[in-house]
Short mmCIF file of C-alpha atoms in Angstrom, two decimals:
data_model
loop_
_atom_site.label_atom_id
_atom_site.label_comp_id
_atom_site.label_asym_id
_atom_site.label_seq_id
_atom_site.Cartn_x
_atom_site.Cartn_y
_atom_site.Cartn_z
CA UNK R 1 164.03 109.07 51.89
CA UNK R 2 162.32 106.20 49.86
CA UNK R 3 160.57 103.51 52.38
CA UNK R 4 163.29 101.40 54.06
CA UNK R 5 166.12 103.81 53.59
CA UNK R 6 167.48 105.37 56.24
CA UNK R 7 169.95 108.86 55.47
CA UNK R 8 173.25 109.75 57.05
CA UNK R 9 174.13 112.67 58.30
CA UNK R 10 177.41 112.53 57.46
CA UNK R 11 177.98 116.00 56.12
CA UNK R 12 177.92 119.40 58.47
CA UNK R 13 174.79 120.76 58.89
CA UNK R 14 176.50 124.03 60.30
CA UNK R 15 176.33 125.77 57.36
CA UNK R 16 173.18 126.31 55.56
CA UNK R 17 174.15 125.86 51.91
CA UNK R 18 173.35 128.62 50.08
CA UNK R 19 175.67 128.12 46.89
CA UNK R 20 177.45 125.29 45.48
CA UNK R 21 179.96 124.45 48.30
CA UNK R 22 183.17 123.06 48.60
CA UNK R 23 181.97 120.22 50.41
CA UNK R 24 180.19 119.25 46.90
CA UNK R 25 183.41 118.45 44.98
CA UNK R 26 181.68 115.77 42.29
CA UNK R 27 185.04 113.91 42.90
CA UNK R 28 183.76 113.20 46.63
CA UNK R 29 180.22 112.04 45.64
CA UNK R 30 180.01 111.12 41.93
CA UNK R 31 178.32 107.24 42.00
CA UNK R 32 176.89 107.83 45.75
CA UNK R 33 173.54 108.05 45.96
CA UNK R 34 172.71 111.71 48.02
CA UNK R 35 169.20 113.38 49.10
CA UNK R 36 168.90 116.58 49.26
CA UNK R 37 167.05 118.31 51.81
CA UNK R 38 165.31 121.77 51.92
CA UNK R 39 166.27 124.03 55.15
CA UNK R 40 163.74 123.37 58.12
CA UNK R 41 161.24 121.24 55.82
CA UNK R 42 160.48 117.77 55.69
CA UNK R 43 161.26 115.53 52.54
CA UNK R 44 163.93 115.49 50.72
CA UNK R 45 164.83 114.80 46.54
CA UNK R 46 167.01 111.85 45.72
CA UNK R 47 169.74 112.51 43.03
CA UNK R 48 171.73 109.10 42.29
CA UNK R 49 174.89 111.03 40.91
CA UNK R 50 177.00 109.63 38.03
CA UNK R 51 178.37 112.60 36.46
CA UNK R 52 179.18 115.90 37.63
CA UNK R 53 176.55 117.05 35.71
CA UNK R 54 174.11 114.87 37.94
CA UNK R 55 175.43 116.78 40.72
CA UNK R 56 174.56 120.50 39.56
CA UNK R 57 171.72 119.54 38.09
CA UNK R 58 169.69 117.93 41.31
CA UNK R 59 171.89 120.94 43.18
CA UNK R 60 169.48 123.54 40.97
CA UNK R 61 166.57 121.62 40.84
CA UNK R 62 166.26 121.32 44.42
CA UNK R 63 166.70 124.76 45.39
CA UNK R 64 163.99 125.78 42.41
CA UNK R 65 162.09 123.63 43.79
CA UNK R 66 162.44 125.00 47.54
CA UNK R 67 162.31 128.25 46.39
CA UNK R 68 158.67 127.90 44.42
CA UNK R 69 157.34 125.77 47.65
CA UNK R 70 158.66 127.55 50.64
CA UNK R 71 160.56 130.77 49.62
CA UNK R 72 163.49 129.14 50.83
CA UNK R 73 166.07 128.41 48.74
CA UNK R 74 168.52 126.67 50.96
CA UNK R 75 169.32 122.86 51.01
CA UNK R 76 172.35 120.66 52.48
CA UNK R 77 173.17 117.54 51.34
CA UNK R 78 172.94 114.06 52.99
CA UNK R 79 174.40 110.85 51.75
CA UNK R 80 172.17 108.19 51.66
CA UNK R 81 172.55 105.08 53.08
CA UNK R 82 170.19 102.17 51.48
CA UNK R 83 171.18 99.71 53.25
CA UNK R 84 172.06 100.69 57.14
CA UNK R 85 172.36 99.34 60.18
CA UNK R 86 171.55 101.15 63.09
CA UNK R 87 173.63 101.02 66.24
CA UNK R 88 173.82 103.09 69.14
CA UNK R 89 176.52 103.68 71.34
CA UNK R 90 175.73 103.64 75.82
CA UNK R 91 178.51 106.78 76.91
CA UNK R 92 178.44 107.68 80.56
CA UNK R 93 180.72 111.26 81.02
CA UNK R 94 181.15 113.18 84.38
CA UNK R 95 182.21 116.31 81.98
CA UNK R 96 186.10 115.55 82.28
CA UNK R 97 186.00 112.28 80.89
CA UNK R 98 183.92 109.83 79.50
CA UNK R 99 183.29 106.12 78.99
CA UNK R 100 181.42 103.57 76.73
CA UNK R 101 179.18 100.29 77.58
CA UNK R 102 179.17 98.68 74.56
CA UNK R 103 176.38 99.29 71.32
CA UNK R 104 173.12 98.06 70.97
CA UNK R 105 171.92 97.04 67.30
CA UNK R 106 168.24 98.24 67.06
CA UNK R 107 167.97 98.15 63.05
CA UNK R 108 164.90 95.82 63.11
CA UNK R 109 162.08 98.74 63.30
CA UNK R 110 158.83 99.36 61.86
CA UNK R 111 157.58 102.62 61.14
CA UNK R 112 161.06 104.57 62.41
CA UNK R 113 160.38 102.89 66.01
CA UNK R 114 162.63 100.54 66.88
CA UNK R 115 161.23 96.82 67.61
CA UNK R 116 164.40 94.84 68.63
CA UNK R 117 167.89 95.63 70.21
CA UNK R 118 170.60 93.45 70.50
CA UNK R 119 173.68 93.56 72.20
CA UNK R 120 176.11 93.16 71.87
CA UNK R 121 175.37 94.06 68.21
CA UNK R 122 175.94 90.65 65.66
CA UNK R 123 176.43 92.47 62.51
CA UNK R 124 179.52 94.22 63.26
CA UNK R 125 183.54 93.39 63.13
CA UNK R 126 185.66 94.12 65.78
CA UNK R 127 187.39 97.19 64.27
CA UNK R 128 183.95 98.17 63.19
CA UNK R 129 182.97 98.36 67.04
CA UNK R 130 185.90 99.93 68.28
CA UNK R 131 186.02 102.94 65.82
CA UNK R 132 182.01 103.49 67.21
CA UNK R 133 182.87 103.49 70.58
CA UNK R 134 186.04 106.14 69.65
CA UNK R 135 183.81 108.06 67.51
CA UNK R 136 181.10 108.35 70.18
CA UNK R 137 183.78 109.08 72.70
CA UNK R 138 185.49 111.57 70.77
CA UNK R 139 182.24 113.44 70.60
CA UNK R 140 181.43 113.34 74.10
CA UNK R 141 184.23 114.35 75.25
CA UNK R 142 184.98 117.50 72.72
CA UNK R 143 181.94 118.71 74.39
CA UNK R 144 182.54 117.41 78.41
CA UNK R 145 179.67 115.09 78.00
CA UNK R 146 178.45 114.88 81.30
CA UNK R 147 175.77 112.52 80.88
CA UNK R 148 174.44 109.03 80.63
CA UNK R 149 172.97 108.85 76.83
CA UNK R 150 173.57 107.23 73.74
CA UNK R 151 175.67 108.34 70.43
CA UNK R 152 173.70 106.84 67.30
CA UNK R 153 175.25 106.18 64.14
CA UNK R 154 174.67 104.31 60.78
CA UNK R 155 176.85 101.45 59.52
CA UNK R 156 176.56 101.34 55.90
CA UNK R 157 175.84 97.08 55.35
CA UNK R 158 177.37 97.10 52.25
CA UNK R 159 180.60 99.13 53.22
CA UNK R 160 180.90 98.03 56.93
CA UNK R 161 183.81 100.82 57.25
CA UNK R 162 181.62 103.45 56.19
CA UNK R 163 179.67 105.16 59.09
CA UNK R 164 177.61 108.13 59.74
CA UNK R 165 176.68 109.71 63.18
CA UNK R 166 173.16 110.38 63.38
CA UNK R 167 172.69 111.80 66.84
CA UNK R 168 173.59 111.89 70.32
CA UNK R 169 170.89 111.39 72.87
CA UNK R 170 171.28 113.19 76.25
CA UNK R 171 169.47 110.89 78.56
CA UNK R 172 168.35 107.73 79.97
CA UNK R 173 166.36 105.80 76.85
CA UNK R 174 164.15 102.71 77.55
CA UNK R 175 166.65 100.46 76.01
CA UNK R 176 169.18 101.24 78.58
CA UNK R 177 167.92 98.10 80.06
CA UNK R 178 169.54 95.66 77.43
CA UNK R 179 172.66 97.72 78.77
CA UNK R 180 172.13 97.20 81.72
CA UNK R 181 171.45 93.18 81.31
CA UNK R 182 174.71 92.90 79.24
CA UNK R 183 177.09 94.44 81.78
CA UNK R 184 176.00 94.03 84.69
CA UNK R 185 176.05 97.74 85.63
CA UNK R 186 172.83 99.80 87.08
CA UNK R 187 172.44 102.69 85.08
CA UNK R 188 169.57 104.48 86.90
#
């Protein structure tokens, strides 16, 4: 992604993309701006799609392009977000059920490592927060999460109701200390 954006996985990675997929409908992603990725490389090309068009084109380009560097021609697709903000969700599970302890905002980083996090976050409305903490429940507990770790998503600043997970973290992180000075609650 270009410096200062940050990508969203928002589409499933499951299935390696090997031909144009139903999950590329133009109708879904014509005027979002997408970057496509090559299987198990780094980098990715950024196709700003306005027409269908836009879509097969980057679609062929990329895997030409994969194809003539790696030998691989597979790619899946990621929106991008230009403008996210990164929150994390605290779930503790006991693999029957699970809980949440709030998000922590940690947007403000330099060089992909986070500098600052806040909680409870300040950029986000309360339906904003509660859908989080469902989503991150949701997920931990389709898989019996039995775990303290975080869920980590991205909330799209210009379309607060737009999210993408990121990734779920299956252990204690450092920041589990502004957590811990929020609530009240141990964690170790």
């Amino acid at each position: 992604a270009a410096a200062g954006q940050r990508r969203g996985a928002d589409v499933d990675r499951r299935a390696v993309v090997a031909h144009p997929s139903p999950h590329l409908r133009p109708a879904h992603v014509i005027g979002k701006l997408l970057a496509l990725h090559v299987r198990r490389r780094a980098g990715a090309i950024l196709a700003d799609l306005g027409t269908p068009a836009d879509l097969a084109e980057a679609y062929a380009r990329c895997r030409s392009e994969a194809q003539a560097a790696f030998g691989i021609p597979d790619v899946y697709v990621e929106r991008l977000i230009t403008r996210a903000r990164h929150v994390e969700v605290q779930v503790v599970g006991d693999g029957t059920t699970a809980v949440h302890l709030g998000e922590r905002e940690c947007s403000i980083q330099r060089r992909h490592q986070k500098l600052v996090e806040i909680a409870p976050s300040p950029s986000l409305a309360p339906a904003v927060r509660e859908r989080l903490a469902g989503e991150a429940l949701r997920l931990a507990r389709a898989v019996d999460y039995s775990s303290l770790g975080t869920f980590e998503f991205l909330v799209d600043a210009a379309d607060p109701s737009s999210i993408a997970f990121i990734e779920a973290n299956a252990r204690l992180q450092v920041e589990h200390t502004v957590t811990e000075a929020v609530t009240g609650i141990d964690l170790v």
